[in-house]
Coordinates of C-alpha atoms in Angstrom, one line a residue:
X1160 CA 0.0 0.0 0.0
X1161 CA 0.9 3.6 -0.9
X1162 CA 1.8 6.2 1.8
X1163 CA -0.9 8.0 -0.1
X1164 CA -3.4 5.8 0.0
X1165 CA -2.2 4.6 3.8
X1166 CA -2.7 8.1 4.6
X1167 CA -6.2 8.7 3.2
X1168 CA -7.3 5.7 5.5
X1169 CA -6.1 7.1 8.7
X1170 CA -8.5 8.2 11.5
X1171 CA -9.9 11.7 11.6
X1172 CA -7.6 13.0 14.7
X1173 CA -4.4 11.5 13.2
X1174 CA -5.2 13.4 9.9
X1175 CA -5.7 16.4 11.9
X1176 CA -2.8 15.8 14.3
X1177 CA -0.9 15.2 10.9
X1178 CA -2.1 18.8 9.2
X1179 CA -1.0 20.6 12.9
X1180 CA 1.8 19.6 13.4
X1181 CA 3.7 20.8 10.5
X1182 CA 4.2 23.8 11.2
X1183 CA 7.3 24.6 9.3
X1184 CA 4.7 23.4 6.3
X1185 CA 1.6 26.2 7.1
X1186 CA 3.7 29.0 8.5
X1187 CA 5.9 29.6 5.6
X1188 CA 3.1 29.0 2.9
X1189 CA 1.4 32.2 5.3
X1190 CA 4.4 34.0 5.4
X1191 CA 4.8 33.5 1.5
X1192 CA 1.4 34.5 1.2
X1193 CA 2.3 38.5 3.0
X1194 CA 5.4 38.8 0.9
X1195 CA 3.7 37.8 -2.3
X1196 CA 0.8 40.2 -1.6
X1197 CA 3.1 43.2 -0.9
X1198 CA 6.0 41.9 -3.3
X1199 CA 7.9 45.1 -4.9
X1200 CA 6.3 47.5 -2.5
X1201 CA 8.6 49.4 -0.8
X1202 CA 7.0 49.3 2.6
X1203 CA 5.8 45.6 2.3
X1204 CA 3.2 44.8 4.9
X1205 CA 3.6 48.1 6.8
X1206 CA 1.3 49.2 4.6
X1207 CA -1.1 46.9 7.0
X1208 CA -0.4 49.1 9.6
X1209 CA -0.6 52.3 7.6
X1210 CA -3.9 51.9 6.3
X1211 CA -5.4 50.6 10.0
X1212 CA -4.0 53.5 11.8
X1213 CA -5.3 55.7 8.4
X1214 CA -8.8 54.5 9.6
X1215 CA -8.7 54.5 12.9
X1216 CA -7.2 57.8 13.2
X1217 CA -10.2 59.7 11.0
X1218 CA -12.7 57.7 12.6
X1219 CA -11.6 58.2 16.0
X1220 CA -12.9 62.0 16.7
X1221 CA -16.1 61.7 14.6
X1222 CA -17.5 58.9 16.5
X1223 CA -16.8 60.2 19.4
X1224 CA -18.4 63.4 18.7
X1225 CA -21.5 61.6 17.2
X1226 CA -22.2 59.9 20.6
X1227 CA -20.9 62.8 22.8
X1228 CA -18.2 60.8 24.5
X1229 CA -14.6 61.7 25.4
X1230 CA -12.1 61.0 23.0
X1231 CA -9.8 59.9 25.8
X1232 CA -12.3 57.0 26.5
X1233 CA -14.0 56.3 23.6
X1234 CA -10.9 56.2 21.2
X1235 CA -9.1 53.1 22.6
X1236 CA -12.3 51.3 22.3
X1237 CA -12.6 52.1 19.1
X1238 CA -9.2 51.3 18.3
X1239 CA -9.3 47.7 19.5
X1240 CA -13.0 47.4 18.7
X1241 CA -11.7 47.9 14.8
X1242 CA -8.6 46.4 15.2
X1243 CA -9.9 43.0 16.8
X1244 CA -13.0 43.1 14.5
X1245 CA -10.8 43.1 11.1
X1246 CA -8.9 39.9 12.7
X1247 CA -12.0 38.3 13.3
X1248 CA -13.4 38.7 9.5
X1249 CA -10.8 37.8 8.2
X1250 CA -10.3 34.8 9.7
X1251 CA -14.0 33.9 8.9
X1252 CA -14.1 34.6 5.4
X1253 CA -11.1 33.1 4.5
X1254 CA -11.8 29.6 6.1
X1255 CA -14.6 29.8 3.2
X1256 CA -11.7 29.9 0.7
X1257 CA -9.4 27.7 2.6
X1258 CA -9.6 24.5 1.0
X1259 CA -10.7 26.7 -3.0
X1260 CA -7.2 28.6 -2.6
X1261 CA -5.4 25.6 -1.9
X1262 CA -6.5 22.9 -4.2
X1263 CA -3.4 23.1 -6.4
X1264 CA -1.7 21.4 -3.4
X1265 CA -4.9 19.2 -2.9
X1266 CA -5.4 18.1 -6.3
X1267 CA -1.4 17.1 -6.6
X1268 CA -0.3 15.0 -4.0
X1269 CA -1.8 13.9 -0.2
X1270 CA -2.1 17.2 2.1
X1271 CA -4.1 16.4 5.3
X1272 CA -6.5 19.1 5.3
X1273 CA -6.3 20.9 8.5
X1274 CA -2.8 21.8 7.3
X1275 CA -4.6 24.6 5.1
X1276 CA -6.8 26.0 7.8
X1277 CA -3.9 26.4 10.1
X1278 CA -2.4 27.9 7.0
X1279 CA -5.1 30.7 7.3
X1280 CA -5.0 31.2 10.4
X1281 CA -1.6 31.9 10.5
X1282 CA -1.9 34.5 8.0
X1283 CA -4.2 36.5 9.5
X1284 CA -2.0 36.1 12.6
X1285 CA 0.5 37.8 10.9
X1286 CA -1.7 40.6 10.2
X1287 CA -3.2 41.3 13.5
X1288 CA -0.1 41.4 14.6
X1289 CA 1.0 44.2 12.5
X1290 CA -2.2 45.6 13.3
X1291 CA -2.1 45.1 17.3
X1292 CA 0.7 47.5 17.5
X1293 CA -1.3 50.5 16.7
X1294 CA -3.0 50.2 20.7
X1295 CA 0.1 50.8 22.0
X1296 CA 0.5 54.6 21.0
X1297 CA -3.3 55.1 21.6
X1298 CA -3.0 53.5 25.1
X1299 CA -0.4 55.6 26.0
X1300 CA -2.7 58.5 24.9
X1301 CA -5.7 57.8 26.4
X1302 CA -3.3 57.0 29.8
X1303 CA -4.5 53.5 30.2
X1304 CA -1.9 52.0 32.9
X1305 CA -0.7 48.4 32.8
X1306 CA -2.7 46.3 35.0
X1307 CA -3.1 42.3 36.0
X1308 CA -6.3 42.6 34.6
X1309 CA -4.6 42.8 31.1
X1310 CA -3.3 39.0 31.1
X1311 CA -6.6 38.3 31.2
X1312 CA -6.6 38.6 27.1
X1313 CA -4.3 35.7 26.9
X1314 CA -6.9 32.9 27.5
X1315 CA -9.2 35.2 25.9
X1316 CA -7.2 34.8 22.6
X1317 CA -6.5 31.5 23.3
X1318 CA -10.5 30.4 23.3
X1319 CA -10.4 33.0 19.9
X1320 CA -8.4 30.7 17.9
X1321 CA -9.7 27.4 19.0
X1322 CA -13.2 29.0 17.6
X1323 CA -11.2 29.9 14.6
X1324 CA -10.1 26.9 14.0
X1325 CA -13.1 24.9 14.2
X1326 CA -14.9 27.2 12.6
X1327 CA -12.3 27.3 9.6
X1328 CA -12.6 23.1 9.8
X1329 CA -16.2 23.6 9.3
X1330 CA -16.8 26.4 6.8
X1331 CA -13.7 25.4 4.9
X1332 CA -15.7 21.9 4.5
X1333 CA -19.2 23.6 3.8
X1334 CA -18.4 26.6 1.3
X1335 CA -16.0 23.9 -0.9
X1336 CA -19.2 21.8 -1.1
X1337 CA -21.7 24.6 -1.4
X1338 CA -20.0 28.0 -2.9
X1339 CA -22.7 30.4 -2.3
X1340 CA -22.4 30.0 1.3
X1341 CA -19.2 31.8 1.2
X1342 CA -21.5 34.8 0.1
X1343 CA -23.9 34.8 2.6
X1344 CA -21.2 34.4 5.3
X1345 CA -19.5 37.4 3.8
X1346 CA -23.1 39.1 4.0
X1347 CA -23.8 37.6 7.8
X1348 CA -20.3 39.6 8.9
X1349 CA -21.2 42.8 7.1
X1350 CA -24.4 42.7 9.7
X1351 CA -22.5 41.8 12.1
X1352 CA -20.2 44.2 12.2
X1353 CA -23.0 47.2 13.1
X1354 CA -24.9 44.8 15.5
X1355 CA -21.6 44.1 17.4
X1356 CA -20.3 46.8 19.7
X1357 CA -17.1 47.9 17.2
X1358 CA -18.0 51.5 16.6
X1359 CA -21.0 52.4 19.3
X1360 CA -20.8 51.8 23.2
X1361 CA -23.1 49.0 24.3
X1362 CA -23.7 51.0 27.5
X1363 CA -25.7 53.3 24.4
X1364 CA -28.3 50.3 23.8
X1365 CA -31.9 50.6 25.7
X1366 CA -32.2 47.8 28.0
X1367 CA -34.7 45.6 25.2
X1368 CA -31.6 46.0 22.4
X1369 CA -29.4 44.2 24.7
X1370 CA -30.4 41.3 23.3
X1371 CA -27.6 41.9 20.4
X1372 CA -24.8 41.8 22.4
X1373 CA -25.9 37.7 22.7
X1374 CA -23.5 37.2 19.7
X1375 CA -20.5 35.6 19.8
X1376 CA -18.8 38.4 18.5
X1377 CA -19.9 40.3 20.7
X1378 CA -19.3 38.3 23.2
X1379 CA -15.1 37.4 22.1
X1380 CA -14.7 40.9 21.5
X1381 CA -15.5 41.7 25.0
X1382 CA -13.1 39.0 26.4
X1383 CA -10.4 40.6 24.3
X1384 CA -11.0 44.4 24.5
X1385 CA -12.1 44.5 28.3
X1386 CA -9.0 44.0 29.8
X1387 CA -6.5 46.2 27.5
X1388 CA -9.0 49.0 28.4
X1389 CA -7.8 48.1 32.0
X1390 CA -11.0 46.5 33.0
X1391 CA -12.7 43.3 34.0
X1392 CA -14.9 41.4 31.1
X1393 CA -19.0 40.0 32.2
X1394 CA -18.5 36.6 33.5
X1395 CA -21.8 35.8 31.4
X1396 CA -19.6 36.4 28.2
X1397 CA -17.2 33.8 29.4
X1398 CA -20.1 31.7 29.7
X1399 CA -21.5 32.0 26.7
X1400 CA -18.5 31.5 24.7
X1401 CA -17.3 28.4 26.1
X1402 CA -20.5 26.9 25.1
X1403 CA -20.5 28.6 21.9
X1404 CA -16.7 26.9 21.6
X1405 CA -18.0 23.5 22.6
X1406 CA -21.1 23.7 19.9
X1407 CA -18.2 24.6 17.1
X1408 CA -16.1 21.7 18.1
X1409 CA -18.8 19.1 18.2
X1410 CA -20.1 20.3 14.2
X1411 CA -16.5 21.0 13.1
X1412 CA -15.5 17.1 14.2
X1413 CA -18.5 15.4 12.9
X1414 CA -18.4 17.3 9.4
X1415 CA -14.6 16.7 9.4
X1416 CA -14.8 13.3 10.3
X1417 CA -17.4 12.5 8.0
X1418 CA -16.4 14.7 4.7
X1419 CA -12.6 15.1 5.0
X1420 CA -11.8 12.6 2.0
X1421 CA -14.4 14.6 -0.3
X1422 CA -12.5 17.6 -0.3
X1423 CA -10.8 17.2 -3.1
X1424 CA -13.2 15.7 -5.6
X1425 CA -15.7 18.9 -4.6
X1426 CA -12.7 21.4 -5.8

């Protein structure tokens, strides 16, 4: 027998343990994927930076005179609020294309599949992290002090990319089978986006509207912003996105368990 036919026999978690492991294998196809994006551009993926600090620096003093709050505290939410919400759209509408911008590796020779999602992931990573840096100058404007509080964002992030990766699992699998569902995702976030708390205080909503903040989104991007603002995240958002993590888990194994070999007759 084949090591490629061996390998399309395995179980679902060593196919998946296979895929995560290489990381020398996803990390430089992400890293490849920046420079060839910014290649002969003479300030390469600064321009990521740039363009997010362009943004958040005209937006900044219009919102807050819109809702008639101080710039000192409502630019840092703002800042992150933009800053986390453009990691987490990115990393949802490219785990539609995951497995659709890869299948020249599918389609000629044995790739375990998670390999790609992680590939994804990875690049985005490499964006927020260019994009991350922009709270530091803003922090030290608005005078938010270090705290304890702050380490706080480190499970936070880590509960972040475990839904990112089952969610990229389980829309990679989906949107290759079904391509218009990578449209209405892409609609689903534009919504999101003004029924999540990026650009308006939720402390603005009437009590009935509260309702909204309900979302995941919502939801993670409390966990992550909270506590670089030098606060304290709702316990009920921890709550609700550990069970929101464990419902993603449970759909993301039994699709990829079930419809991993299919990928690549469905490219």
């Amino acid at each position: 027998m084949t090591r490629a036919v061996s390998n399309l026999h395995r179980s679902a978690w060593a196919d998946w343990w296979e895929g995560t492991r290489r990381t020398d294998i996803w990390w430089t196809l992400a890293w490849f994927d920046i420079v060839l994006r910014y290649r002969r551009s003479m300030l390469g993926p600064l321009w990521l930076t740039l363009s997010m600090g362009a943004m958040i620096g005209g937006m900044g003093p219009l919102y807050s005179s819109l809702f008639g709050t101080e710039l000192s505290k409502f630019f840092p939410h703002l800042a992150l609020g933009i800053i986390f919400w453009s990691f987490f759209a990115s990393m949802v509408t490219d785990a539609c294309n995951a497995f659709v911008s890869s299948s020249n590796y599918l389609k000629q020779g044995y790739f375990p599949i998670s390999l790609f999602v992680w590939r994804s992931m990875a690049r985005n990573l490499i964006q927020f992290a260019h994009h991350i840096v922009l709270y530091v100058p803003v922090a030290i404007w608005a005078g938010i002090t270090p705290s304890w509080s702050m380490l706080m964002v480190v499970p936070a992030m880590l509960v972040a990319l475990v839904n990112a990766h089952a969610l990229g699992l389980l829309l990679g699998l989906v949107c290759t089978r079904f391509r218009d569902v990578t449209q209405i995702v892409t609609s689903v976030m534009q919504m999101l986006m003004f029924l999540t708390p990026v650009f308006w205080l939720p402390s603005s909503l009437p009590g009935r509207a509260q309702y909204i903040l309900w979302n995941p989104f919502a939801q993670m991007l409390d966990l992550l912003r909270t506590p670089l603002m030098g606060g304290v995240a709702e316990s009920h958002n921890w709550y609700g996105i550990l069970i929101w993590t464990a419902m993603t888990l449970i759909a993301s194994s039994v699709l990829f368990n079930k419809y991993r070999r299919r990928v690549v007759y469905w490219l």
